PDB file of C-alpha atoms in Angstrom:
ATOM      1  CA  MET L   1       7.268  -6.095  10.079  1.00  0.00           C
ATOM      2  CA  SER L   2       8.509  -8.535   7.106  1.00  0.00           C
ATOM      3  CA  GLU L   3       8.436  -7.377   3.115  1.00  0.00           C
ATOM      4  CA  ILE L   4       5.987 -10.114   2.732  1.00  0.00           C
ATOM      5  CA  ALA L   5       3.714  -8.622   5.343  1.00  0.00           C
ATOM      6  CA  PHE L   6       4.068  -5.055   4.712  1.00  0.00           C
ATOM      7  CA  LEU L   7       3.340  -5.896   0.938  1.00  0.00           C
ATOM      8  CA  GLY L   8       0.017  -8.187   1.678  1.00  0.00           C
ATOM      9  CA  ALA L   9      -1.160  -5.200   4.187  1.00  0.00           C
ATOM     10  CA  VAL L  10      -0.659  -3.147   0.977  1.00  0.00           C
ATOM     11  CA  GLU L  11      -2.237  -5.492  -0.799  1.00  0.00           C
ATOM     12  CA  ILE L  12      -5.383  -5.709   1.255  1.00  0.00           C
ATOM     13  CA  GLY L  13      -5.713  -2.026   1.549  1.00  0.00           C
ATOM     14  CA  LEU L  14      -5.838  -1.683  -1.877  1.00  0.00           C
ATOM     15  CA  VAL L  15      -8.542  -4.142  -2.446  1.00  0.00           C
ATOM     16  CA  TYR L  16     -10.490  -2.253   0.548  1.00  0.00           C
ATOM     17  CA  ALA L  17      -9.544   1.043  -1.529  1.00  0.00           C
ATOM     18  CA  PHE L  18     -12.437   0.208  -4.015  1.00  0.00           C
ATOM     19  CA  VAL L  19     -15.094  -0.134  -0.742  1.00  0.00           C
ATOM     20  CA  ALA L  20     -13.426   3.411   0.612  1.00  0.00           C
ATOM     21  CA  ILE L  21     -14.603   4.999  -2.602  1.00  0.00           C
ATOM     22  CA  GLY L  22     -18.141   3.612  -2.389  1.00  0.00           C
ATOM     23  CA  VAL L  23     -18.129   4.731   1.312  1.00  0.00           C
ATOM     24  CA  LEU L  24     -16.945   8.052   0.132  1.00  0.00           C
ATOM     25  CA  LEU L  25     -20.160   8.306  -2.648  1.00  0.00           C
ATOM     26  CA  ALA L  26     -22.577   7.241  -0.505  1.00  0.00           C
ATOM     27  CA  PHE L  27     -21.630   9.052   3.010  1.00  0.00           C
ATOM     28  CA  ARG L  28     -19.791  12.009   1.777  1.00  0.00           C
ATOM     29  CA  VAL L  29     -21.491  12.311  -1.965  1.00  0.00           C
ATOM     30  CA  LEU L  30     -24.559  11.726  -1.123  1.00  0.00           C
ATOM     31  CA  ASP L  31     -25.256  12.141   2.169  1.00  0.00           C
ATOM     32  CA  PHE L  32     -26.671   8.596   2.640  1.00  0.00           C
ATOM     33  CA  PRO L  33     -25.684   6.516   5.438  1.00  0.00           C
ATOM     34  CA  ASP L  34     -25.102   2.773   3.796  1.00  0.00           C
ATOM     35  CA  LEU L  35     -24.344  -0.377   5.740  1.00  0.00           C
ATOM     36  CA  THR L  36     -25.433  -2.267   2.557  1.00  0.00           C
ATOM     37  CA  VAL L  37     -21.778  -2.756   2.239  1.00  0.00           C
ATOM     38  CA  ASP L  38     -21.607  -5.176   4.877  1.00  0.00           C
ATOM     39  CA  GLY L  39     -23.484  -7.645   2.626  1.00  0.00           C
ATOM     40  CA  SER L  40     -22.411  -6.336  -0.737  1.00  0.00           C
ATOM     41  CA  PHE L  41     -19.226  -7.060  -0.090  1.00  0.00           C
ATOM     42  CA  PRO L  42     -19.597 -10.799   0.780  1.00  0.00           C
ATOM     43  CA  LEU L  43     -22.164 -11.170  -1.932  1.00  0.00           C
ATOM     44  CA  GLY L  44     -19.403  -9.975  -4.808  1.00  0.00           C
ATOM     45  CA  ALA L  45     -17.042 -12.515  -3.273  1.00  0.00           C
ATOM     46  CA  ALA L  46     -19.817 -15.069  -3.555  1.00  0.00           C
ATOM     47  CA  VAL L  47     -20.723 -14.338  -6.973  1.00  0.00           C
ATOM     48  CA  ALA L  48     -17.296 -14.280  -8.413  1.00  0.00           C
ATOM     49  CA  ALA L  49     -16.204 -17.400  -6.374  1.00  0.00           C
ATOM     50  CA  VAL L  50     -18.890 -19.247  -7.966  1.00  0.00           C
ATOM     51  CA  LEU L  51     -18.765 -18.424 -11.374  1.00  0.00           C
ATOM     52  CA  ILE L  52     -15.129 -18.981 -10.982  1.00  0.00           C
ATOM     53  CA  THR L  53     -15.339 -22.824  -9.836  1.00  0.00           C
ATOM     54  CA  SER L  54     -17.842 -22.890 -12.485  1.00  0.00           C
ATOM     55  CA  GLY L  55     -15.459 -22.358 -15.204  1.00  0.00           C
ATOM     56  CA  ILE L  56     -16.515 -18.924 -16.423  1.00  0.00           C
ATOM     57  CA  ASP L  57     -13.398 -16.393 -16.955  1.00  0.00           C
ATOM     58  CA  PRO L  58     -12.592 -14.497 -13.582  1.00  0.00           C
ATOM     59  CA  TRP L  59     -13.223 -11.403 -15.654  1.00  0.00           C
ATOM     60  CA  THR L  60     -16.593 -11.832 -16.137  1.00  0.00           C
ATOM     61  CA  GLY L  61     -17.093 -12.815 -12.211  1.00  0.00           C
ATOM     62  CA  CYS L  62     -15.859  -9.698 -11.592  1.00  0.00           C
ATOM     63  CA  LEU L  63     -18.181  -7.915 -13.763  1.00  0.00           C
ATOM     64  CA  ALA L  64     -21.250 -10.392 -12.354  1.00  0.00           C
ATOM     65  CA  ALA L  65     -19.811  -9.078  -8.897  1.00  0.00           C
ATOM     66  CA  ILE L  66     -20.605  -5.474  -9.490  1.00  0.00           C
ATOM     67  CA  LEU L  67     -23.639  -5.843 -11.135  1.00  0.00           C
ATOM     68  CA  ALA L  68     -24.879  -7.725  -7.690  1.00  0.00           C
ATOM     69  CA  GLY L  69     -23.567  -5.213  -5.484  1.00  0.00           C
ATOM     70  CA  ALA L  70     -25.098  -2.591  -7.933  1.00  0.00           C
ATOM     71  CA  LEU L  71     -28.559  -4.461  -7.525  1.00  0.00           C
ATOM     72  CA  ALA L  72     -27.920  -4.615  -3.611  1.00  0.00           C
ATOM     73  CA  GLY L  73     -27.685  -1.053  -3.796  1.00  0.00           C
ATOM     74  CA  LEU L  74     -30.786   0.018  -5.750  1.00  0.00           C
ATOM     75  CA  VAL L  75     -32.387  -2.373  -3.289  1.00  0.00           C
ATOM     76  CA  THR L  76     -31.716  -0.095  -0.644  1.00  0.00           C
ATOM     77  CA  ALA L  77     -32.126   3.077  -2.172  1.00  0.00           C
ATOM     78  CA  PHE L  78     -35.386   1.704  -3.652  1.00  0.00           C
ATOM     79  CA  LEU L  79     -36.826   0.823   0.239  1.00  0.00           C
ATOM     80  CA  ASN L  80     -35.966   4.469   1.232  1.00  0.00           C
ATOM     81  CA  GLN L  81     -37.094   6.363  -1.800  1.00  0.00           C
ATOM     82  CA  ARG L  82     -40.341   4.137  -2.950  1.00  0.00           C
ATOM     83  CA  PHE L  83     -41.377   3.700   1.142  1.00  0.00           C
ATOM     84  CA  GLY L  84     -39.862   6.600   2.706  1.00  0.00           C
ATOM     85  CA  ILE L  85     -37.865   3.874   5.183  1.00  0.00           C
ATOM     86  CA  LEU L  86     -35.262   5.657   6.773  1.00  0.00           C
ATOM     87  CA  HIS L  87     -31.799   5.277   5.126  1.00  0.00           C
ATOM     88  CA  LEU L  88     -29.939   3.619   7.487  1.00  0.00           C
ATOM     89  CA  LEU L  89     -32.853   1.246   8.203  1.00  0.00           C
ATOM     90  CA  ALA L  90     -33.272   0.283   4.713  1.00  0.00           C
ATOM     91  CA  SER L  91     -29.418  -0.992   4.683  1.00  0.00           C
ATOM     92  CA  ILE L  92     -29.759  -3.014   7.115  1.00  0.00           C
ATOM     93  CA  LEU L  93     -32.749  -4.679   6.221  1.00  0.00           C
ATOM     94  CA  THR L  94     -30.825  -5.143   2.771  1.00  0.00           C
ATOM     95  CA  MET L  95     -27.851  -6.237   4.345  1.00  0.00           C
ATOM     96  CA  ILE L  96     -29.388  -8.835   7.000  1.00  0.00           C
ATOM     97  CA  ALA L  97     -31.424 -10.101   3.829  1.00  0.00           C
ATOM     98  CA  LEU L  98     -28.026 -10.513   2.043  1.00  0.00           C
ATOM     99  CA  PHE L  99     -26.381 -12.750   4.592  1.00  0.00           C
ATOM    100  CA  SER L 100     -29.077 -15.396   3.235  1.00  0.00           C
ATOM    101  CA  ILE L 101     -28.774 -14.470  -0.126  1.00  0.00           C
ATOM    102  CA  ASN L 102     -25.008 -15.153  -0.100  1.00  0.00           C
ATOM    103  CA  LEU L 103     -25.407 -18.467   1.457  1.00  0.00           C
ATOM    104  CA  ARG L 104     -27.822 -19.346  -1.300  1.00  0.00           C
ATOM    105  CA  ILE L 105     -25.462 -18.214  -3.870  1.00  0.00           C
ATOM    106  CA  MET L 106     -22.447 -20.592  -2.584  1.00  0.00           C
ATOM    107  CA  GLY L 107     -24.458 -23.273  -1.088  1.00  0.00           C
ATOM    108  CA  ARG L 108     -21.805 -23.229   2.130  1.00  0.00           C
ATOM    109  CA  PRO L 109     -20.775 -20.884   4.277  1.00  0.00           C
ATOM    110  CA  ASN L 110     -17.105 -20.516   2.047  1.00  0.00           C
ATOM    111  CA  VAL L 111     -15.751 -21.564  -1.350  1.00  0.00           C
ATOM    112  CA  ALA L 112     -12.320 -22.432  -2.066  1.00  0.00           C
ATOM    113  CA  LEU L 113     -10.689 -20.716  -5.326  1.00  0.00           C
ATOM    114  CA  ILE L 114      -7.060 -22.852  -4.621  1.00  0.00           C
ATOM    115  CA  ASN L 115      -5.943 -23.724  -8.058  1.00  0.00           C
ATOM    116  CA  GLN L 116      -8.527 -21.378  -9.872  1.00  0.00           C
ATOM    117  CA  GLU L 117      -7.773 -19.103 -12.473  1.00  0.00           C
ATOM    118  CA  THR L 118      -8.110 -15.577 -11.600  1.00  0.00           C
ATOM    119  CA  VAL L 119      -7.449 -11.997 -13.047  1.00  0.00           C
ATOM    120  CA  LEU L 120      -4.072 -12.166 -11.405  1.00  0.00           C
ATOM    121  CA  SER L 121      -3.126 -15.601 -13.161  1.00  0.00           C
ATOM    122  CA  PRO L 122      -1.980 -14.264 -16.063  1.00  0.00           C
ATOM    123  CA  PHE L 123       0.495 -11.780 -14.424  1.00  0.00           C
ATOM    124  CA  TYR L 124       2.455 -14.547 -12.668  1.00  0.00           C
ATOM    125  CA  GLY L 125       5.654 -16.217 -13.987  1.00  0.00           C
ATOM    126  CA  LEU L 126       7.027 -12.874 -15.663  1.00  0.00           C
ATOM    127  CA  GLY L 127       9.830 -12.759 -13.853  1.00  0.00           C
ATOM    128  CA  MET L 128       8.364 -10.984 -10.490  1.00  0.00           C
ATOM    129  CA  PRO L 129       7.849 -12.504  -7.235  1.00  0.00           C
ATOM    130  CA  ASP L 130       3.988 -13.228  -6.570  1.00  0.00           C
ATOM    131  CA  HIS L 131       3.978 -11.136  -3.647  1.00  0.00           C
ATOM    132  CA  TYR L 132       5.058  -7.856  -5.703  1.00  0.00           C
ATOM    133  CA  VAL L 133       2.409  -9.074  -8.542  1.00  0.00           C
ATOM    134  CA  ARG L 134      -0.868  -8.683  -6.784  1.00  0.00           C
ATOM    135  CA  PRO L 135      -0.580  -5.322  -5.206  1.00  0.00           C
ATOM    136  CA  LEU L 136       0.626  -3.994  -8.434  1.00  0.00           C
ATOM    137  CA  VAL L 137      -2.124  -5.643 -10.375  1.00  0.00           C
ATOM    138  CA  ILE L 138      -4.508  -4.099  -7.895  1.00  0.00           C
ATOM    139  CA  LEU L 139      -3.110  -0.846  -7.876  1.00  0.00           C
ATOM    140  CA  VAL L 140      -3.421  -0.180 -11.532  1.00  0.00           C
ATOM    141  CA  LEU L 141      -7.446  -1.035 -11.531  1.00  0.00           C
ATOM    142  CA  VAL L 142      -7.873   1.063  -8.467  1.00  0.00           C
ATOM    143  CA  VAL L 143      -6.212   3.636 -10.266  1.00  0.00           C
ATOM    144  CA  ILE L 144      -8.549   3.151 -13.121  1.00  0.00           C
ATOM    145  CA  VAL L 145     -11.871   3.396 -11.430  1.00  0.00           C
ATOM    146  CA  ALA L 146     -10.608   6.706  -9.340  1.00  0.00           C
ATOM    147  CA  PHE L 147     -10.098   7.876 -12.547  1.00  0.00           C
ATOM    148  CA  LEU L 148     -13.496   6.768 -14.291  1.00  0.00           C
ATOM    149  CA  VAL L 149     -14.900   8.005 -11.199  1.00  0.00           C
ATOM    150  CA  ALA L 150     -13.290  11.257 -10.774  1.00  0.00           C
ATOM    151  CA  ARG L 151     -14.407  12.132 -14.476  1.00  0.00           C
ATOM    152  CA  PHE L 152     -18.343  10.880 -13.579  1.00  0.00           C
ATOM    153  CA  LEU L 153     -18.592  12.823 -10.832  1.00  0.00           C
ATOM    154  CA  ALA L 154     -17.047  16.153 -12.673  1.00  0.00           C
ATOM    155  CA  SER L 155     -19.903  15.831 -15.390  1.00  0.00           C
ATOM    156  CA  ASP L 156     -23.075  17.591 -15.398  1.00  0.00           C
ATOM    157  CA  PHE L 157     -25.048  14.187 -13.875  1.00  0.00           C
ATOM    158  CA  GLY L 158     -22.257  13.555 -11.261  1.00  0.00           C
ATOM    159  CA  LEU L 159     -22.834  17.558 -10.100  1.00  0.00           C
ATOM    160  CA  ALA L 160     -26.029  16.956 -10.119  1.00  0.00           C
ATOM    161  CA  MET L 161     -25.593  13.890  -7.719  1.00  0.00           C
ATOM    162  CA  ARG L 162     -23.493  15.879  -5.763  1.00  0.00           C
ATOM    163  CA  ALA L 163     -25.801  19.092  -5.408  1.00  0.00           C
ATOM    164  CA  THR L 164     -28.503  16.513  -4.486  1.00  0.00           C
ATOM    165  CA  GLY L 165     -26.243  15.325  -1.387  1.00  0.00           C
ATOM    166  CA  VAL L 166     -25.528  18.691  -0.025  1.00  0.00           C
ATOM    167  CA  ASN L 167     -29.121  20.157  -0.629  1.00  0.00           C
ATOM    168  CA  PRO L 168     -31.456  17.944  -1.925  1.00  0.00           C
ATOM    169  CA  LYS L 169     -34.321  20.856  -1.986  1.00  0.00           C
ATOM    170  CA  MET L 170     -32.296  23.232  -3.794  1.00  0.00           C
ATOM    171  CA  ALA L 171     -31.436  20.483  -6.188  1.00  0.00           C
ATOM    172  CA  ARG L 172     -35.352  19.295  -7.079  1.00  0.00           C
ATOM    173  CA  ALA L 173     -35.920  23.026  -7.022  1.00  0.00           C
ATOM    174  CA  GLN L 174     -33.215  23.443 -10.113  1.00  0.00           C
ATOM    175  CA  GLY L 175     -34.960  20.561 -11.896  1.00  0.00           C
ATOM    176  CA  VAL L 176     -32.949  17.569 -10.551  1.00  0.00           C
ATOM    177  CA  ARG L 177     -34.512  14.344 -10.193  1.00  0.00           C
ATOM    178  CA  THR L 178     -32.855  13.582  -6.700  1.00  0.00           C
ATOM    179  CA  SER L 179     -34.627  10.247  -6.436  1.00  0.00           C
ATOM    180  CA  VAL L 180     -32.723   9.156  -9.961  1.00  0.00           C
ATOM    181  CA  HIS L 181     -29.363  10.577  -8.239  1.00  0.00           C
ATOM    182  CA  ILE L 182     -29.785   8.645  -5.295  1.00  0.00           C
ATOM    183  CA  TYR L 183     -30.441   5.519  -7.067  1.00  0.00           C
ATOM    184  CA  VAL L 184     -27.277   5.799  -9.540  1.00  0.00           C
ATOM    185  CA  GLY L 185     -25.391   6.733  -6.698  1.00  0.00           C
ATOM    186  CA  MET L 186     -26.074   3.874  -4.565  1.00  0.00           C
ATOM    187  CA  ALA L 187     -25.678   1.216  -7.248  1.00  0.00           C
ATOM    188  CA  LEU L 188     -22.700   2.753  -8.046  1.00  0.00           C
ATOM    189  CA  ALA L 189     -21.212   2.822  -4.712  1.00  0.00           C
ATOM    190  CA  ASN L 190     -22.409  -0.908  -3.640  1.00  0.00           C
ATOM    191  CA  GLY L 191     -21.382  -1.886  -7.364  1.00  0.00           C
ATOM    192  CA  LEU L 192     -17.632  -0.882  -6.438  1.00  0.00           C
ATOM    193  CA  VAL L 193     -18.042  -2.584  -3.319  1.00  0.00           C
ATOM    194  CA  GLY L 194     -19.046  -5.817  -4.971  1.00  0.00           C
ATOM    195  CA  LEU L 195     -15.755  -5.531  -7.195  1.00  0.00           C
ATOM    196  CA  ALA L 196     -13.775  -5.459  -4.042  1.00  0.00           C
ATOM    197  CA  GLY L 197     -15.542  -8.543  -2.822  1.00  0.00           C
ATOM    198  CA  ALA L 198     -14.582 -10.244  -6.229  1.00  0.00           C
ATOM    199  CA  LEU L 199     -10.965  -9.174  -5.568  1.00  0.00           C
ATOM    200  CA  PHE L 200     -10.765 -10.068  -2.134  1.00  0.00           C
ATOM    201  CA  ALA L 201     -12.091 -13.715  -2.817  1.00  0.00           C
ATOM    202  CA  GLN L 202      -9.551 -14.111  -5.840  1.00  0.00           C
ATOM    203  CA  THR L 203      -6.488 -12.580  -3.835  1.00  0.00           C
ATOM    204  CA  ASN L 204      -7.238 -14.608  -0.617  1.00  0.00           C
ATOM    205  CA  GLY L 205      -8.395 -17.894  -2.190  1.00  0.00           C
ATOM    206  CA  PHE L 206     -11.938 -18.390  -0.820  1.00  0.00           C
ATOM    207  CA  ALA L 207     -15.015 -16.538  -0.335  1.00  0.00           C
ATOM    208  CA  ASP L 208     -16.768 -16.744   2.815  1.00  0.00           C
ATOM    209  CA  VAL L 209     -20.371 -15.559   4.174  1.00  0.00           C
ATOM    210  CA  THR L 210     -18.783 -13.552   6.900  1.00  0.00           C
ATOM    211  CA  THR L 211     -16.315 -11.385   5.401  1.00  0.00           C
ATOM    212  CA  GLY L 212     -18.433  -8.875   5.294  1.00  0.00           C
ATOM    213  CA  ILE L 213     -18.723  -8.159   8.881  1.00  0.00           C
ATOM    214  CA  GLY L 214     -17.208  -4.984   9.829  1.00  0.00           C
ATOM    215  CA  THR L 215     -16.637  -4.076   6.025  1.00  0.00           C
ATOM    216  CA  ILE L 216     -18.344  -0.522   6.462  1.00  0.00           C
ATOM    217  CA  VAL L 217     -16.147   0.225   9.796  1.00  0.00           C
ATOM    218  CA  VAL L 218     -12.784   0.021   7.291  1.00  0.00           C
ATOM    219  CA  GLY L 219     -14.099   1.672   4.510  1.00  0.00           C
ATOM    220  CA  LEU L 220     -15.135   4.900   7.124  1.00  0.00           C
ATOM    221  CA  ALA L 221     -11.663   4.326   8.496  1.00  0.00           C
ATOM    222  CA  ALA L 222     -10.089   4.758   5.058  1.00  0.00           C
ATOM    223  CA  VAL L 223     -11.889   7.715   4.311  1.00  0.00           C
ATOM    224  CA  ILE L 224     -11.488   9.609   7.637  1.00  0.00           C
ATOM    225  CA  VAL L 225      -7.752   8.956   7.487  1.00  0.00           C
ATOM    226  CA  GLY L 226      -7.324  10.043   4.214  1.00  0.00           C
ATOM    227  CA  GLU L 227      -9.554  13.187   4.796  1.00  0.00           C
ATOM    228  CA  THR L 228      -7.188  13.620   8.076  1.00  0.00           C
ATOM    229  CA  LEU L 229      -4.038  13.449   5.786  1.00  0.00           C
ATOM    230  CA  PHE L 230      -5.085  15.246   2.690  1.00  0.00           C
ATOM    231  CA  ARG L 231      -7.727  17.898   3.468  1.00  0.00           C
ATOM    232  CA  PRO L 232      -9.132  17.148   0.406  1.00  0.00           C
ATOM    233  CA  ARG L 233     -10.687  20.220  -1.597  1.00  0.00           C
ATOM    234  CA  THR L 234     -11.476  18.451  -4.729  1.00  0.00           C
ATOM    235  CA  ILE L 235     -13.042  15.303  -5.869  1.00  0.00           C
ATOM    236  CA  MET L 236      -9.573  13.662  -7.292  1.00  0.00           C
ATOM    237  CA  TRP L 237      -7.864  14.154  -3.928  1.00  0.00           C
ATOM    238  CA  ALA L 238     -10.654  12.809  -2.014  1.00  0.00           C
ATOM    239  CA  LEU L 239     -10.667   9.692  -3.935  1.00  0.00           C
ATOM    240  CA  ILE L 240      -6.582   9.774  -3.576  1.00  0.00           C
ATOM    241  CA  GLY L 241      -7.181  10.038   0.276  1.00  0.00           C
ATOM    242  CA  CYS L 242      -9.526   7.157   0.280  1.00  0.00           C
ATOM    243  CA  ILE L 243      -6.783   4.726  -1.451  1.00  0.00           C
ATOM    244  CA  VAL L 244      -3.801   6.175   0.544  1.00  0.00           C
ATOM    245  CA  GLY L 245      -6.022   5.976   3.874  1.00  0.00           C
ATOM    246  CA  SER L 246      -6.961   2.495   2.878  1.00  0.00           C
ATOM    247  CA  VAL L 247      -3.508   1.469   2.751  1.00  0.00           C
ATOM    248  CA  LEU L 248      -2.178   3.488   5.493  1.00  0.00           C
ATOM    249  CA  TYR L 249      -5.018   1.819   7.686  1.00  0.00           C
ATOM    250  CA  ARG L 250      -4.028  -1.848   6.712  1.00  0.00           C
ATOM    251  CA  ILE L 251      -0.541  -1.070   7.527  1.00  0.00           C
ATOM    252  CA  ALA L 252      -1.116   0.088  10.750  1.00  0.00           C
ATOM    253  CA  ILE L 253      -3.182  -2.756  11.413  1.00  0.00           C
ATOM    254  CA  GLN L 254      -0.798  -5.109  10.637  1.00  0.00           C
ATOM    255  CA  PHE L 255       2.144  -3.181  12.297  1.00  0.00           C
ATOM    256  CA  ALA L 256       0.018  -3.501  15.465  1.00  0.00           C
ATOM    257  CA  LEU L 257      -0.876  -6.651  15.434  1.00  0.00           C
ATOM    258  CA  GLY L 258       2.684  -7.462  14.549  1.00  0.00           C
ATOM    259  CA  ALA L 259       4.368  -5.731  17.188  1.00  0.00           C
ATOM    260  CA  ASP L 260       5.319  -8.198  20.147  1.00  0.00           C
ATOM    261  CA  ALA L 261       5.967  -5.597  22.143  1.00  0.00           C
ATOM    262  CA  ILE L 262       2.314  -4.330  22.083  1.00  0.00           C
ATOM    263  CA  GLY L 263       1.097  -7.930  22.918  1.00  0.00           C
ATOM    264  CA  LEU L 264      -1.704  -7.761  20.587  1.00  0.00           C
ATOM    265  CA  LYS L 265      -3.409 -10.757  19.037  1.00  0.00           C
ATOM    266  CA  ALA L 266      -5.303 -11.673  15.804  1.00  0.00           C
ATOM    267  CA  SER L 267      -8.671 -11.608  17.908  1.00  0.00           C
ATOM    268  CA  ASP L 268      -8.094  -7.684  18.916  1.00  0.00           C
ATOM    269  CA  LEU L 269      -8.688  -6.358  15.325  1.00  0.00           C
ATOM    270  CA  ASN L 270     -11.626  -4.831  16.340  1.00  0.00           C
ATOM    271  CA  LEU L 271     -10.321  -2.966  19.355  1.00  0.00           C
ATOM    272  CA  VAL L 272      -7.284  -1.590  16.923  1.00  0.00           C
ATOM    273  CA  THR L 273      -9.760  -0.682  14.423  1.00  0.00           C
ATOM    274  CA  ALA L 274     -11.661   1.290  16.619  1.00  0.00           C
ATOM    275  CA  VAL L 275      -8.663   2.795  18.407  1.00  0.00           C
ATOM    276  CA  LEU L 276      -7.315   3.899  14.974  1.00  0.00           C
ATOM    277  CA  VAL L 277     -10.997   5.371  14.197  1.00  0.00           C
ATOM    278  CA  ALA L 278     -11.582   7.640  17.236  1.00  0.00           C
ATOM    279  CA  VAL L 279      -7.689   8.730  16.618  1.00  0.00           C
ATOM    280  CA  ALA L 280      -8.671   9.690  13.120  1.00  0.00           C
ATOM    281  CA  LEU L 281     -11.542  11.635  14.023  1.00  0.00           C
ATOM    282  CA  ILE L 282      -9.883  13.292  17.188  1.00  0.00           C
ATOM    283  CA  LEU L 283      -6.926  14.973  15.421  1.00  0.00           C
ATOM    284  CA  PRO L 284      -9.049  17.351  13.364  1.00  0.00           C
ATOM    285  CA  ARG L 285     -10.652  18.509  15.965  1.00  0.00           C
ATOM    286  CA  LEU L 286      -6.966  19.066  18.037  1.00  0.00           C
ATOM    287  CA  ARG L 287      -5.805  21.190  15.146  1.00  0.00           C
ATOM    288  CA  GLY L 288      -8.890  23.291  14.813  1.00  0.00           C
ATOM    289  CA  ARG L 289      -8.669  23.900  18.436  1.00  0.00           C
ATOM    290  CA  LYS L 290      -5.150  24.812  18.268  1.00  0.00           C
ATOM    291  CA  VAL L 291      -6.119  27.434  15.371  1.00  0.00           C
ATOM    292  CA  GLU L 292      -8.577  28.772  17.304  1.00  0.00           C
ATOM    293  CA  THR L 293      -6.203  29.559  20.455  1.00  0.00           C
TER     294      THR L 293
END
C-alpha cells in the first residue's frame, strides 16, 4: 500500500468516524436501531454541495448539513414516539423518503465541487502536501466533536439520556422525560452523520445521491471494531474506540482491495465489509469461551 493510499484510507476513516459516533449514540446510548443514517449521510452531502456551489461559505454549508441531518433524526423519532411505529421501521421510512428529498435538493443525481472553496482550502499551500493536510484537519474536527459529545453525555441531561437507553421504565419512574431525550439523541446522532456527509463531499469533490448506501454498516463496523479492541468502560474510551475503529476499518478495506495476491476488486467492497464485521463480532465470543474454559 502506497503512502498516498494509506493516508487516503485514514482520511475516509476519519470522515466516517463522525458516522460511528452517531451510530454509537443511537445504538449504544439510546438503544435505538436507526437506519436513517443511510439517508442523512447523502442529505448532509447534498445540502453542503448545493450551498457551496451557490457561493455560500463552506462552514455555513457544514452547519446547514448538521441541521438537515438533525431534522431527519427528529422525523424518525417523531414517527416512533408520537405514532408508536417500530424504531427500525420508522428509520427505514425516513431513509426511503430522504432518497427523493436528496434528489430534490440537488436537482440531479450528483453535484461536483471541483474548484470550489471547501473547509480545507485555507490550509492548502502552507508548505505541507495536500494528502497530509486533509486527514490532519479532519482529525482536529473529530477530536473536538468527540470531546464535546463526551462532555455532553457526562452532563445531567446526558446521564438522563443514557438512563433512557439502559432502562426507560426506570428512567421515567425517576422523572426523566424519555421522549425528549430520544428526540435530542436522534437529532444529535443524525446531525453528526450529516456533518460526515458534508465533509465527505468536500474531501472527495462531489455529492452523490447513492453515497449513503451501506453507511449504517460502515458505522456499525467502526463501533464493533472499536469495542473489540478497547472494551471501553467509559464514554470517552467508547468514542476513542469509534474513531480508531473507523480508521482501522478503512485501512483494512484498502489493504484487502489493494492486495493483488488476494485478487479482490472494488466490486467486492460489500463482501469485504461483511467479512470484517463478522470477524469483529466473532472475536469477542471466542475470547469469552477461552476465559470460561
